[in-house]
Amino acid sequence: HQLRHSVGPNEVHVWHLLADRLNDTPTLNAAPSLLSSDEQTRMNCLRRERDRTLFLLSRVLMRTVLASYLDCPCNDVQFAANDYGKPILHPAVCAPGLHFNLTHSRGAVALAVSNGREVGVDIEERLRKVEYLALAERFFANAEWQHLRGLPEAQLAEAFFAIWTLKEAFVKGIGRGLSFPLDAFCFEMEANRLIRFRPLADFVSPDWHFEQFELSDHHCGAVAVHYPAGSEVRIEMRDWQAAFLK
């Protein structure tokens, strides 16, 4: 039987899975049938098996979860994109107010679902090596770069990806992605924990709420949701495997 879910106007549901914990062979074998022909083509163009598996799981999670809110078969969920490439539900899908955002990174997948509010989500593998300070100096607000510069080496990776996931979640939430200047807004941090969101330009709305989360020892994430003054919002983490494969 198909699961049915609903999300209230003051709620955000963040569905998640970790690929290395999913070893249900029948599910993996059946999963490609839930993809559209375009999605199957995109999956088969990926060279590495782990990338194909993660793409497959991300689309299956997205289709099964959205179908449970729309009360329709998975294959009937249709997608379009906004002017900046952000995936949205196709206008042919009768779903007034249902918003979603998908992210996946190195073995982890998350999908945020909301009702009547724009939402963005991002996850990253927080221990991977990049040029933390050089990237922060180039792309982040000056205060964020200065914060990272002052941290001990052992805290740098987690703090960098904490800021990165918050920034990604925000620009995905407003529907602009990385076309939006990342130094136009700032997150005040204590080590890797968020203290305050601070717009630095008049075109950045302050009406956003953020929450950080962890999916494993290796994966950190953040969700951003439109949050007009006086409103309330509750963010709820939901385990896809526990709900859909029980």
mmCIF file of C-alpha atoms in Angstrom, residues 28-229:
data_model
loop_
_atom_site.group_PDB
_atom_site.id
_atom_site.type_symbol
_atom_site.label_atom_id
_atom_site.label_comp_id
_atom_site.label_asym_id
_atom_site.label_seq_id
_atom_site.Cartn_x
_atom_site.Cartn_y
_atom_site.Cartn_z
ATOM 1 C CA LEU A 28 17.710 -1.575 -5.216
ATOM 2 C CA ASN A 29 16.810 -3.914 -8.087
ATOM 3 C CA ALA A 30 13.283 -2.511 -8.345
ATOM 4 C CA ALA A 31 14.266 1.130 -7.878
ATOM 5 C CA PRO A 32 15.158 2.012 -11.521
ATOM 6 C CA SER A 33 11.561 1.350 -12.582
ATOM 7 C CA LEU A 34 10.490 4.391 -10.524
ATOM 8 C CA LEU A 35 12.670 6.746 -12.574
ATOM 9 C CA SER A 36 11.621 8.539 -15.738
ATOM 10 C CA SER A 37 13.439 7.669 -18.952
ATOM 11 C CA ASP A 38 15.323 10.983 -18.709
ATOM 12 C CA GLU A 39 16.413 10.179 -15.151
ATOM 13 C CA GLN A 40 17.555 6.707 -16.196
ATOM 14 C CA THR A 41 19.600 8.240 -19.007
ATOM 15 C CA ARG A 42 21.215 10.710 -16.608
ATOM 16 C CA MET A 43 21.989 7.903 -14.159
ATOM 17 C CA ASN A 44 23.565 5.699 -16.816
ATOM 18 C CA CYS A 45 25.820 8.562 -17.935
ATOM 19 C CA LEU A 46 27.552 8.544 -14.534
ATOM 20 C CA ARG A 47 30.775 6.569 -14.707
ATOM 21 C CA ARG A 48 31.200 5.413 -11.119
ATOM 22 C CA GLU A 49 28.851 2.872 -9.608
ATOM 23 C CA ARG A 50 28.639 4.709 -6.282
ATOM 24 C CA ASP A 51 27.544 7.871 -8.125
ATOM 25 C CA ARG A 52 24.898 5.931 -10.064
ATOM 26 C CA THR A 53 23.630 4.370 -6.818
ATOM 27 C CA LEU A 54 23.439 7.720 -5.034
ATOM 28 C CA PHE A 55 21.637 9.339 -7.973
ATOM 29 C CA LEU A 56 19.202 6.409 -8.056
ATOM 30 C CA LEU A 57 18.520 6.588 -4.318
ATOM 31 C CA SER A 58 18.094 10.362 -4.373
ATOM 32 C CA ARG A 59 15.499 10.210 -7.146
ATOM 33 C CA VAL A 60 13.680 7.271 -5.559
ATOM 34 C CA LEU A 61 13.540 9.053 -2.206
ATOM 35 C CA MET A 62 12.277 12.220 -3.893
ATOM 36 C CA ARG A 63 9.644 10.465 -5.983
ATOM 37 C CA THR A 64 8.323 8.189 -3.219
ATOM 38 C CA VAL A 65 8.187 10.976 -0.644
ATOM 39 C CA LEU A 66 6.515 13.530 -2.926
ATOM 40 C CA ALA A 67 4.047 10.893 -4.170
ATOM 41 C CA SER A 68 3.073 10.252 -0.542
ATOM 42 C CA TYR A 69 2.158 13.930 -0.096
ATOM 43 C CA LEU A 70 0.486 14.211 -3.508
ATOM 44 C CA ASP A 71 -1.346 10.866 -3.091
ATOM 45 C CA CYS A 72 -0.393 9.677 -6.561
ATOM 46 C CA PRO A 73 1.831 6.967 -8.107
ATOM 47 C CA CYS A 74 5.561 7.713 -8.066
ATOM 48 C CA ASN A 75 5.761 7.762 -11.846
ATOM 49 C CA ASP A 76 3.079 10.486 -12.013
ATOM 50 C CA VAL A 77 5.263 13.011 -10.169
ATOM 51 C CA GLN A 78 6.476 15.473 -12.814
ATOM 52 C CA PHE A 79 9.125 18.134 -12.452
ATOM 53 C CA ALA A 80 9.997 21.456 -14.010
ATOM 54 C CA ALA A 81 12.587 24.121 -13.115
ATOM 55 C CA ASN A 82 12.575 27.792 -12.248
ATOM 56 C CA ASP A 83 14.582 30.368 -14.203
ATOM 57 C CA TYR A 84 17.728 29.480 -12.228
ATOM 58 C CA GLY A 85 17.386 25.710 -12.638
ATOM 59 C CA LYS A 86 15.869 24.917 -9.227
ATOM 60 C CA PRO A 87 13.647 21.807 -9.545
ATOM 61 C CA ILE A 88 9.973 22.462 -8.794
ATOM 62 C CA LEU A 89 6.795 20.483 -9.276
ATOM 63 C CA HIS A 90 5.393 20.708 -12.801
ATOM 64 C CA PRO A 91 2.332 22.981 -13.082
ATOM 65 C CA ALA A 92 0.393 19.923 -14.310
ATOM 66 C CA VAL A 93 0.808 18.414 -10.828
ATOM 67 C CA CYS A 94 -2.026 19.775 -8.714
ATOM 68 C CA ALA A 95 -0.083 20.619 -5.548
ATOM 69 C CA PRO A 96 -0.760 24.180 -4.418
ATOM 70 C CA GLY A 97 1.745 25.233 -1.815
ATOM 71 C CA LEU A 98 3.914 22.107 -1.751
ATOM 72 C CA HIS A 99 7.597 23.057 -1.837
ATOM 73 C CA PHE A 100 10.616 20.751 -1.795
ATOM 74 C CA ASN A 101 14.362 20.753 -2.139
ATOM 75 C CA LEU A 102 16.779 17.837 -2.673
ATOM 76 C CA THR A 103 20.437 17.425 -1.770
ATOM 77 C CA HIS A 104 22.899 14.560 -1.882
ATOM 78 C CA SER A 105 26.578 14.245 -1.087
ATOM 79 C CA ARG A 106 28.927 11.283 -0.933
ATOM 80 C CA GLY A 107 26.537 8.633 0.370
ATOM 81 C CA ALA A 108 23.846 10.793 1.986
ATOM 82 C CA VAL A 109 20.521 12.093 0.641
ATOM 83 C CA ALA A 110 18.041 14.569 2.134
ATOM 84 C CA LEU A 111 14.775 16.058 0.885
ATOM 85 C CA ALA A 112 13.025 18.977 2.605
ATOM 86 C CA VAL A 113 9.251 19.310 2.142
ATOM 87 C CA SER A 114 7.164 22.301 3.213
ATOM 88 C CA ASN A 115 3.710 23.768 2.761
ATOM 89 C CA GLY A 116 3.446 27.330 1.515
ATOM 90 C CA ARG A 117 7.049 28.239 2.363
ATOM 91 C CA GLU A 118 10.138 28.260 0.214
ATOM 92 C CA VAL A 119 12.710 25.808 1.568
ATOM 93 C CA GLY A 120 16.306 24.820 0.871
ATOM 94 C CA VAL A 121 18.516 22.035 2.222
ATOM 95 C CA ASP A 122 22.165 21.040 1.840
ATOM 96 C CA ILE A 123 24.380 18.261 3.177
ATOM 97 C CA GLU A 124 28.117 17.809 2.871
ATOM 98 C CA GLU A 125 30.724 15.270 3.879
ATOM 99 C CA ARG A 126 32.384 17.453 6.476
ATOM 100 C CA LEU A 127 35.773 15.733 6.677
ATOM 101 C CA ARG A 128 36.737 16.011 3.023
ATOM 102 C CA LYS A 129 39.794 18.069 2.282
ATOM 103 C CA VAL A 130 39.432 21.364 0.422
ATOM 104 C CA GLU A 131 41.263 24.684 0.638
ATOM 105 C CA TYR A 132 39.062 25.917 3.469
ATOM 106 C CA LEU A 133 40.566 29.353 4.066
ATOM 107 C CA ALA A 134 41.215 30.127 0.395
ATOM 108 C CA LEU A 135 37.625 29.261 -0.540
ATOM 109 C CA ALA A 136 36.266 31.232 2.412
ATOM 110 C CA GLU A 137 38.352 34.278 1.511
ATOM 111 C CA ARG A 138 37.136 34.136 -2.081
ATOM 112 C CA PHE A 139 33.430 33.407 -1.565
ATOM 113 C CA PHE A 140 32.352 34.012 2.046
ATOM 114 C CA ALA A 141 31.628 37.275 3.871
ATOM 115 C CA ASN A 142 34.723 38.794 5.461
ATOM 116 C CA ALA A 143 33.462 38.122 9.007
ATOM 117 C CA GLU A 144 33.049 34.413 8.186
ATOM 118 C CA TRP A 145 36.569 34.226 6.786
ATOM 119 C CA GLN A 146 37.935 35.964 9.861
ATOM 120 C CA HIS A 147 36.037 33.517 12.094
ATOM 121 C CA LEU A 148 37.574 30.545 10.288
ATOM 122 C CA ARG A 149 41.054 32.074 10.377
ATOM 123 C CA GLY A 150 40.871 32.259 14.160
ATOM 124 C CA LEU A 151 39.995 28.590 14.709
ATOM 125 C CA PRO A 152 42.427 25.779 15.572
ATOM 126 C CA GLU A 153 43.298 23.562 12.609
ATOM 127 C CA ALA A 154 41.361 20.648 14.123
ATOM 128 C CA GLN A 155 38.079 22.611 14.040
ATOM 129 C CA LEU A 156 38.485 24.129 10.592
ATOM 130 C CA ALA A 157 36.836 21.465 8.407
ATOM 131 C CA GLU A 158 33.673 21.176 10.500
ATOM 132 C CA ALA A 159 33.335 24.948 10.824
ATOM 133 C CA PHE A 160 33.865 25.532 7.092
ATOM 134 C CA PHE A 161 31.225 22.987 6.064
ATOM 135 C CA ALA A 162 28.828 24.295 8.720
ATOM 136 C CA ILE A 163 28.936 27.704 7.029
ATOM 137 C CA TRP A 164 28.917 26.172 3.540
ATOM 138 C CA THR A 165 25.777 24.098 4.189
ATOM 139 C CA LEU A 166 23.973 27.103 5.695
ATOM 140 C CA LYS A 167 24.867 29.241 2.683
ATOM 141 C CA GLU A 168 23.869 26.535 0.190
ATOM 142 C CA ALA A 169 20.570 25.937 1.979
ATOM 143 C CA PHE A 170 19.760 29.657 1.809
ATOM 144 C CA VAL A 171 20.578 30.201 -1.868
ATOM 145 C CA LYS A 172 18.695 27.013 -2.754
ATOM 146 C CA GLY A 173 15.767 28.179 -0.632
ATOM 147 C CA ILE A 174 15.476 31.505 -2.456
ATOM 148 C CA GLY A 175 15.730 29.569 -5.726
ATOM 149 C CA ARG A 176 18.931 31.171 -6.974
ATOM 150 C CA GLY A 177 21.629 28.620 -6.203
ATOM 151 C CA LEU A 178 25.261 29.658 -6.615
ATOM 152 C CA SER A 179 24.320 32.460 -9.026
ATOM 153 C CA PHE A 180 23.600 34.443 -5.833
ATOM 154 C CA PRO A 181 26.557 36.219 -4.151
ATOM 155 C CA LEU A 182 27.587 34.265 -1.061
ATOM 156 C CA ASP A 183 29.153 37.341 0.541
ATOM 157 C CA ALA A 184 25.837 39.259 0.548
ATOM 158 C CA PHE A 185 24.858 37.595 3.808
ATOM 159 C CA CYS A 186 26.688 36.327 6.853
ATOM 160 C CA PHE A 187 26.300 33.642 9.493
ATOM 161 C CA GLU A 188 27.672 34.513 12.908
ATOM 162 C CA MET A 189 29.107 31.311 14.344
ATOM 163 C CA GLU A 190 30.513 29.873 17.516
ATOM 164 C CA ALA A 191 32.954 27.257 16.191
ATOM 165 C CA ASN A 192 30.591 25.252 13.918
ATOM 166 C CA ARG A 193 27.252 26.264 15.518
ATOM 167 C CA LEU A 194 25.001 28.994 14.169
ATOM 168 C CA ILE A 195 24.353 32.030 16.367
ATOM 169 C CA ARG A 196 22.710 34.512 13.981
ATOM 170 C CA PHE A 197 21.856 35.134 10.321
ATOM 171 C CA ARG A 198 22.807 38.612 9.143
ATOM 172 C CA PRO A 199 21.930 40.045 5.699
ATOM 173 C CA LEU A 200 24.671 42.347 4.389
ATOM 174 C CA ALA A 201 22.779 43.768 1.391
ATOM 175 C CA ASP A 202 19.348 45.337 1.052
ATOM 176 C CA PHE A 203 18.300 42.680 -1.465
ATOM 177 C CA VAL A 204 18.685 39.892 1.148
ATOM 178 C CA SER A 205 15.556 39.232 3.175
ATOM 179 C CA PRO A 206 16.040 38.671 6.922
ATOM 180 C CA ASP A 207 12.875 36.540 7.062
ATOM 181 C CA TRP A 208 14.543 33.131 7.101
ATOM 182 C CA HIS A 209 14.910 30.458 9.751
ATOM 183 C CA PHE A 210 17.841 27.997 9.804
ATOM 184 C CA GLU A 211 18.528 24.712 11.527
ATOM 185 C CA GLN A 212 21.644 22.561 11.420
ATOM 186 C CA PHE A 213 21.570 18.782 11.608
ATOM 187 C CA GLU A 214 23.845 15.754 11.438
ATOM 188 C CA LEU A 215 23.136 12.567 9.499
ATOM 189 C CA SER A 216 26.240 10.615 10.504
ATOM 190 C CA ASP A 217 29.729 11.075 11.878
ATOM 191 C CA HIS A 218 30.724 12.240 8.391
ATOM 192 C CA HIS A 219 27.737 14.267 7.163
ATOM 193 C CA CYS A 220 26.465 17.631 8.352
ATOM 194 C CA GLY A 221 23.561 19.572 6.932
ATOM 195 C CA ALA A 222 21.396 22.661 7.160
ATOM 196 C CA VAL A 223 17.852 23.597 6.226
ATOM 197 C CA ALA A 224 16.599 27.109 5.431
ATOM 198 C CA VAL A 225 12.909 27.993 5.442
ATOM 199 C CA HIS A 226 11.117 31.265 4.702
ATOM 200 C CA TYR A 227 10.087 32.668 8.059
ATOM 201 C CA PRO A 228 8.010 35.869 7.998
ATOM 202 C CA ALA A 229 7.987 37.853 11.237
#
